Amino acid sequence: MDQNRKPGAPPAKDISDLKARLGLKRPEAAQAPAPGPGPAAARPMGGLPAGFPQAPGRAQMPGAAPAAAPMQAPAVHDPYAGMKPQQGHFDLRTIDDGAPVENVRSGRGKAAIVTAIIVGCAAFALGAGLGMAGVGRANMNTANHAAKTVKAELDEMQKTLTQVGSAVAFSQQRLAKEHQDVLSYDPQLIGDLEKVKLDPRPDTSKIFRVDYYRLDDVVVDRLFNYYYDTIALYNEVERHIKKTHADAESLKAYLAKSGAATAKNYGLVFDTSSKIIVGNLVEIGDQVCKGGGKDCAANDLTGFQVRVNTGAPWVDKKSTGKLDSGNVVPIKPTPLMDAVMAGSPDQVREEAYKQRTASIRSIVSRLTASQKELFEGINKAAARPDVFTIF
């Protein structure tokens, strides 16, 4: 082999080194081949040793020994070998544990449904409770605010009522001091009533927008009555002022005539001389007292001086309280008597004036009596603190 290499070529290497590079066993480590039936075959010239892979297409030379099988690489352990499926048919059937599949599924489904219903009911109850509590707190706060608004309106109504009541009371005091009927015509009363501010009227949108459920029934009833009586009072005062201005001349004329007439007192002297007792109208003058004098108590009073006509002389007449002849009985003054004695057609207007004044006094008295309990209930509702709510 060395003789056939070209000049300058490197010397041929030992075949053992080539086998070592290819991962084959060295010749000295391999077992000696079993002896064949004939002599050992010599390696042909130019041929590869036995066991070396032959080139493709190259046939084994005749008379050469059969090529040894190539050496196998050491086996590598496969960690997933135990997870490979079994050879043959794979059984997909489940293991029968004695419990029907339908029953297991049915039990679990019912439990899930019951749990869902319980959770849903609890959530609904909680939400409904929180919602109702929030609505209740909001309604309570709304009622408190409305009560404060109503209280403000009632305070304004009370101020107006106080002014009207004071004007009527002062008029009554003046007339009583002058020994006149407390309902008779008083020009100063009309002047005082004109100073009272009656407009604007109470705001019904504020008074009646209140949660009456959260107010006592008595307070609600008094609130309605107080409002309607107040409106009636305002209307009566305005009508009284208007009608009095229209009848001012007649009222002043009647006042002058009635003033002169009320200075006189009248009585009746009975005449029993005939079968029918007759009473004669007389004017009564001074008293007649025991022991003389013109002013005495009822026990010392014996009679009155009377006269049957204007300008006639005064004569003494006894007054024993009996219907005896010559006995005088005083007549108590009445509106009818005043009208008759005055003889004035203005009496009708005077009577209408008295009726209007009496109506105003009656309404003021009714409102004054009811406002204490009403204001206590409204003030109690308006003083309630607001309830905290997050809804």
Coordinates of C-alpha atoms in Angstrom, one line a residue:
M1 CA 0.0 0.0 0.0
D2 CA 2.8 2.4 0.9
Q3 CA 4.5 1.6 -2.3
N4 CA 1.5 2.7 -4.4
R5 CA 1.0 6.1 -2.8
K6 CA 1.9 9.1 -4.7
P7 CA 5.0 11.0 -4.1
G8 CA 4.5 13.8 -1.6
A9 CA 1.3 12.3 -0.1
P10 CA 1.2 11.8 3.7
P11 CA 1.7 8.3 5.0
A12 CA -1.4 6.1 5.3
K13 CA -2.9 6.0 8.8
D14 CA -3.7 2.9 10.7
I15 CA -7.3 1.7 10.2
S16 CA -7.8 1.5 13.9
D17 CA -7.7 5.2 14.2
L18 CA -10.4 5.5 11.5
K19 CA -12.6 3.1 13.4
A20 CA -12.1 4.9 16.6
R21 CA -13.3 8.1 14.9
L22 CA -16.4 6.4 13.5
G23 CA -17.3 4.9 17.0
L24 CA -16.4 1.4 16.1
K25 CA -14.6 -1.0 18.4
R26 CA -11.0 -1.4 18.1
P27 CA -9.8 -4.6 16.5
E28 CA -8.1 -5.6 19.7
A29 CA -11.2 -5.1 21.8
A30 CA -13.5 -7.1 19.5
Q31 CA -13.9 -10.8 20.0
A32 CA -12.1 -13.0 17.5
P33 CA -14.3 -14.2 14.8
A34 CA -15.3 -17.8 14.8
P35 CA -13.1 -19.9 12.5
G36 CA -14.6 -20.6 9.2
P37 CA -14.6 -23.9 7.4
G38 CA -11.7 -22.9 5.2
P39 CA -8.6 -20.9 5.6
A40 CA -8.9 -17.3 6.6
A41 CA -9.7 -15.1 3.7
A42 CA -7.1 -12.7 2.9
R43 CA -8.0 -9.1 2.5
P44 CA -7.9 -8.3 -1.2
M45 CA -5.7 -5.7 -2.5
G46 CA -7.3 -2.4 -2.4
G47 CA -10.4 -3.7 -0.5
L48 CA -11.9 -2.4 2.9
P49 CA -11.6 -4.5 5.9
A50 CA -14.5 -6.6 7.0
G51 CA -17.2 -4.7 9.0
F52 CA -16.3 -1.4 7.3
P53 CA -19.2 0.1 5.4
Q54 CA -19.0 -0.6 1.8
A55 CA -19.4 2.0 -0.8
P56 CA -22.8 2.1 -2.5
G57 CA -23.0 -0.2 -5.5
R58 CA -19.9 -2.1 -4.6
A59 CA -20.4 -5.8 -4.5
Q60 CA -18.7 -8.1 -2.2
M61 CA -15.7 -9.7 -3.7
P62 CA -16.0 -13.4 -4.3
G63 CA -14.1 -15.6 -1.9
A64 CA -14.2 -12.8 0.7
A65 CA -15.5 -13.4 4.2
P66 CA -18.9 -12.1 4.9
A67 CA -19.0 -8.6 6.4
A68 CA -19.6 -8.4 10.0
A69 CA -22.7 -6.6 11.2
P70 CA -22.2 -3.0 12.1
M71 CA -21.9 -2.2 15.8
Q72 CA -25.1 -0.8 17.6
A73 CA -25.0 2.4 19.7
P74 CA -25.7 1.8 23.4
A75 CA -29.5 1.9 24.1
V76 CA -30.8 5.2 25.7
H77 CA -33.5 5.0 28.5
D78 CA -36.9 6.5 27.3
P79 CA -38.7 8.2 30.3
Y80 CA -42.0 8.1 28.5
A81 CA -41.9 4.5 27.6
G82 CA -44.3 3.6 30.5
M83 CA -46.9 6.0 29.2
K84 CA -47.3 4.4 25.8
P85 CA -50.7 2.8 25.2
Q86 CA -51.1 -0.9 25.5
Q87 CA -50.7 -2.9 22.4
G88 CA -54.0 -4.1 21.0
H89 CA -57.6 -2.9 21.7
F90 CA -58.0 0.0 24.2
D91 CA -61.1 -0.2 26.4
L92 CA -62.9 3.1 26.8
R93 CA -65.7 1.8 29.2
T94 CA -65.9 3.3 32.7
I95 CA -65.5 1.3 35.8
D96 CA -68.8 0.1 37.2
D97 CA -68.9 1.2 40.9
G98 CA -72.5 0.1 41.5
A99 CA -74.0 3.6 41.5
P100 CA -76.1 4.6 38.5
V101 CA -74.6 7.5 36.6
E102 CA -78.1 9.1 36.3
N103 CA -78.6 9.2 40.1
V104 CA -75.2 10.8 40.7
R105 CA -75.8 13.5 38.2
S106 CA -79.4 14.0 39.4
G107 CA -78.3 14.5 43.0
R108 CA -75.6 17.0 42.1
G109 CA -78.0 18.9 39.9
K110 CA -80.6 19.2 42.6
A111 CA -78.0 20.3 45.2
A112 CA -76.8 23.0 42.7
I113 CA -80.4 24.2 42.1
V114 CA -81.2 24.4 45.9
T115 CA -78.0 26.2 46.6
A116 CA -78.7 28.7 43.8
I117 CA -82.3 29.3 45.1
I118 CA -81.0 29.9 48.7
V119 CA -78.3 32.3 47.5
G120 CA -80.8 34.1 45.2
C121 CA -83.4 34.4 48.0
A122 CA -80.8 35.7 50.4
A123 CA -79.5 38.2 47.9
F124 CA -83.1 39.3 47.1
A125 CA -83.9 39.7 50.8
L126 CA -80.8 41.6 51.4
G127 CA -81.3 43.9 48.4
A128 CA -85.0 44.4 49.3
G129 CA -84.2 45.2 52.9
L130 CA -81.5 47.7 52.0
G131 CA -83.8 49.2 49.4
M132 CA -86.7 49.6 51.7
A133 CA -84.4 51.0 54.4
G134 CA -83.0 53.5 52.0
V135 CA -86.5 54.5 50.7
G136 CA -87.7 54.8 54.3
R137 CA -84.8 57.0 55.3
A138 CA -85.2 59.2 52.2
N139 CA -89.0 59.6 52.9
M140 CA -88.3 60.5 56.5
N141 CA -85.8 63.2 55.5
T142 CA -88.2 64.5 52.9
A143 CA -90.9 64.7 55.6
N144 CA -88.6 66.6 57.9
H145 CA -87.7 69.1 55.2
A146 CA -91.4 69.6 54.3
A147 CA -92.2 70.1 58.0
K148 CA -89.6 72.9 58.1
T149 CA -91.2 74.5 55.0
V150 CA -94.7 74.3 56.6
K151 CA -93.4 75.8 59.8
A152 CA -92.0 78.8 57.9
E153 CA -95.4 79.4 56.2
L154 CA -97.3 79.0 59.5
D155 CA -95.0 81.6 61.1
E156 CA -95.9 84.1 58.5
M157 CA -99.6 83.3 58.9
Q158 CA -99.3 83.7 62.7
K159 CA -97.8 87.2 62.3
T160 CA -100.7 88.3 60.1
L161 CA -103.2 86.8 62.6
T162 CA -101.5 88.7 65.5
Q163 CA -101.8 92.0 63.7
V164 CA -105.5 91.5 62.9
G165 CA -106.3 90.3 66.4
S166 CA -104.5 93.3 67.9
A167 CA -106.5 95.8 65.8
V168 CA -109.8 94.2 66.8
A169 CA -108.8 94.1 70.5
F170 CA -107.8 97.7 70.6
S171 CA -111.1 98.7 68.9
Q172 CA -113.0 96.8 71.5
Q173 CA -111.1 98.5 74.4
R174 CA -111.8 102.0 72.9
L175 CA -115.5 101.4 72.5
A176 CA -115.9 99.9 75.9
K177 CA -114.1 102.9 77.4
E178 CA -116.6 105.2 75.7
H179 CA -119.5 103.1 76.9
Q180 CA -120.5 102.0 73.5
D181 CA -121.3 98.7 71.9
V182 CA -118.0 97.0 71.2
L183 CA -119.2 96.0 67.7
S184 CA -120.3 99.5 66.7
Y185 CA -118.7 101.6 64.0
D186 CA -115.0 102.5 64.7
P187 CA -113.2 104.4 62.0
Q188 CA -109.8 103.7 63.6
L189 CA -110.3 99.9 63.3
I190 CA -110.6 100.2 59.6
G191 CA -107.4 102.2 59.5
D192 CA -105.5 99.6 61.5
L193 CA -106.8 96.8 59.3
E194 CA -105.6 98.5 56.2
K195 CA -102.0 98.4 57.6
V196 CA -102.1 94.6 57.8
K197 CA -100.3 92.9 54.8
L198 CA -102.7 90.2 53.6
D199 CA -100.9 89.4 50.3
P200 CA -99.4 87.2 49.2
R201 CA -101.7 84.5 50.5
P202 CA -100.2 81.3 52.1
D203 CA -98.5 79.1 49.5
T204 CA -100.5 75.9 49.2
S205 CA -97.7 74.2 47.3
K206 CA -95.6 74.4 50.4
I207 CA -98.3 73.7 53.0
F208 CA -99.8 70.7 51.4
R209 CA -96.7 69.0 50.0
V210 CA -95.9 67.2 53.2
D211 CA -95.8 63.5 54.2
Y212 CA -99.0 63.5 56.3
Y213 CA -98.3 59.8 57.2
R214 CA -95.4 60.9 59.4
L215 CA -97.5 63.6 61.2
D216 CA -100.1 63.0 63.9
D217 CA -103.7 62.9 62.6
V218 CA -104.6 65.7 65.0
V219 CA -101.8 67.9 63.7
V220 CA -102.9 67.3 60.1
D221 CA -106.6 68.1 60.9
R222 CA -105.6 71.3 62.7
L223 CA -103.3 72.2 59.8
F224 CA -106.2 72.1 57.3
N225 CA -108.5 73.9 59.6
Y226 CA -105.9 76.6 60.4
Y227 CA -105.2 77.2 56.7
Y228 CA -108.9 77.5 55.7
D229 CA -109.8 79.7 58.7
T230 CA -106.8 81.9 57.8
I231 CA -108.0 82.3 54.2
A232 CA -111.5 83.1 55.5
L233 CA -110.1 85.7 57.8
Y234 CA -108.2 87.4 55.0
N235 CA -111.3 87.5 52.8
E236 CA -113.5 88.8 55.6
V237 CA -111.0 91.6 56.5
E238 CA -110.8 92.7 52.9
R239 CA -114.6 92.6 52.5
H240 CA -115.1 94.5 55.8
I241 CA -112.7 97.3 54.6
K242 CA -114.3 97.6 51.2
K243 CA -117.9 97.7 52.5
T244 CA -117.1 100.1 55.3
H245 CA -115.5 102.6 52.9
A246 CA -118.6 102.3 50.8
D247 CA -121.0 102.9 53.7
A248 CA -118.8 105.4 55.6
E249 CA -121.2 108.4 55.3
S250 CA -124.2 106.4 56.4
L251 CA -122.3 104.9 59.3
K252 CA -121.0 108.3 60.5
A253 CA -124.5 109.8 60.3
Y254 CA -126.0 106.9 62.3
L255 CA -123.2 107.2 64.9
A256 CA -124.1 110.9 65.5
K257 CA -127.8 110.2 65.9
S258 CA -127.4 107.1 68.1
G259 CA -125.0 109.0 70.3
A260 CA -127.6 111.6 71.1
A261 CA -130.3 108.9 71.6
T262 CA -128.2 106.7 73.9
A263 CA -128.0 109.6 76.3
K264 CA -131.6 108.9 77.2
N265 CA -133.2 106.1 79.1
Y266 CA -136.7 104.9 78.6
G267 CA -139.3 103.0 80.6
L268 CA -142.9 102.0 80.9
V269 CA -145.5 103.3 83.4
F270 CA -148.5 100.9 83.7
D271 CA -152.1 102.0 83.9
T272 CA -154.4 99.5 85.6
S273 CA -157.5 101.6 85.9
S274 CA -159.2 99.7 83.2
K275 CA -159.7 96.1 82.6
I276 CA -156.7 96.0 80.2
I277 CA -153.3 97.0 81.6
V278 CA -151.8 99.7 79.4
G279 CA -148.1 100.7 79.4
N280 CA -147.1 104.2 78.6
L281 CA -143.6 105.0 77.2
V282 CA -141.8 107.5 79.3
E283 CA -138.3 109.0 79.5
I284 CA -136.5 108.1 82.7
G285 CA -134.4 110.7 84.5
D286 CA -132.6 110.6 87.8
Q287 CA -133.0 108.0 90.5
V288 CA -135.2 108.5 93.6
C289 CA -133.4 107.2 96.8
K290 CA -134.4 106.8 100.4
G291 CA -133.5 109.8 102.4
G292 CA -133.0 111.9 99.2
G293 CA -130.1 111.9 96.8
K294 CA -129.7 110.9 93.2
D295 CA -127.2 108.0 93.5
C296 CA -127.8 105.0 95.6
A297 CA -127.7 101.2 95.7
A298 CA -130.6 99.0 94.5
N299 CA -131.7 98.4 98.1
D300 CA -132.1 102.1 98.7
L301 CA -133.8 102.8 95.3
T302 CA -137.5 103.7 95.5
G303 CA -138.2 105.0 92.0
F304 CA -137.2 107.3 89.1
Q305 CA -138.1 110.7 87.8
V306 CA -140.0 110.4 84.5
R307 CA -141.7 112.5 81.9
V308 CA -144.2 111.6 79.2
N309 CA -143.0 114.2 76.6
T310 CA -139.9 116.2 75.7
G311 CA -140.0 119.4 77.7
A312 CA -142.6 118.1 80.2
P313 CA -141.8 118.5 83.9
W314 CA -140.2 115.5 85.8
V315 CA -142.4 113.7 88.3
D316 CA -141.4 110.9 90.7
K317 CA -142.7 107.4 90.1
K318 CA -142.1 104.5 92.3
S319 CA -140.4 101.3 91.0
T320 CA -141.3 98.2 93.0
G321 CA -140.9 95.5 90.4
K322 CA -144.7 94.9 90.3
L323 CA -147.2 95.7 87.6
D324 CA -149.1 98.2 89.8
S325 CA -150.7 101.3 88.6
G326 CA -148.3 104.2 88.4
N327 CA -145.3 101.8 88.8
V328 CA -142.4 102.5 86.3
V329 CA -140.4 99.6 84.7
P330 CA -137.1 100.6 83.0
I331 CA -136.5 99.3 79.4
K332 CA -133.1 97.8 78.6
P333 CA -131.6 99.3 75.5
T334 CA -131.4 97.0 72.4
P335 CA -130.3 97.5 68.8
L336 CA -133.9 97.5 67.8
M337 CA -134.8 100.1 70.4
D338 CA -131.8 102.2 69.2
A339 CA -133.0 102.0 65.6
V340 CA -136.5 102.9 66.6
M341 CA -135.4 105.8 68.8
A342 CA -132.9 107.1 66.2
G343 CA -135.5 106.7 63.4
S344 CA -132.6 106.4 60.8
P345 CA -132.5 104.3 57.7
D346 CA -128.8 103.9 58.2
Q347 CA -129.5 101.3 60.9
V348 CA -129.3 98.5 58.3
R349 CA -125.7 99.5 57.3
E350 CA -124.8 99.7 61.0
E351 CA -126.1 96.2 61.6
A352 CA -124.1 94.8 58.6
Y353 CA -121.0 96.5 60.0
K354 CA -121.6 94.8 63.4
Q355 CA -122.0 91.4 61.7
R356 CA -118.8 91.7 59.8
T357 CA -116.9 92.8 62.9
A358 CA -118.4 89.9 64.9
S359 CA -117.3 87.5 62.2
I360 CA -113.7 88.7 62.2
R361 CA -113.6 88.4 66.0
S362 CA -114.9 84.9 65.9
I363 CA -112.4 83.7 63.3
V364 CA -109.5 85.3 65.2
S365 CA -110.6 83.6 68.4
R366 CA -110.8 80.2 66.7
L367 CA -107.4 80.5 65.1
T368 CA -105.8 81.7 68.4
A369 CA -107.3 78.7 70.3
S370 CA -106.0 76.1 67.7
Q371 CA -102.6 77.4 66.9
K372 CA -100.9 76.2 70.1
E373 CA -101.4 72.5 69.5
L374 CA -100.7 72.9 65.8
F375 CA -97.4 74.7 66.2
E376 CA -96.3 72.1 68.8
G377 CA -96.8 69.2 66.4
I378 CA -95.2 71.0 63.4
N379 CA -92.2 72.2 65.5
K380 CA -91.7 68.6 66.7
A381 CA -91.7 67.3 63.2
A382 CA -89.4 70.1 61.9
A383 CA -86.9 69.5 64.8
R384 CA -86.3 65.9 63.8
P385 CA -82.7 65.3 62.6
D386 CA -82.2 63.8 59.2
V387 CA -81.4 60.1 58.9
F388 CA -78.1 59.3 57.1
T389 CA -78.5 57.3 54.0
I390 CA -76.2 56.2 51.2
F391 CA -78.9 55.5 48.7

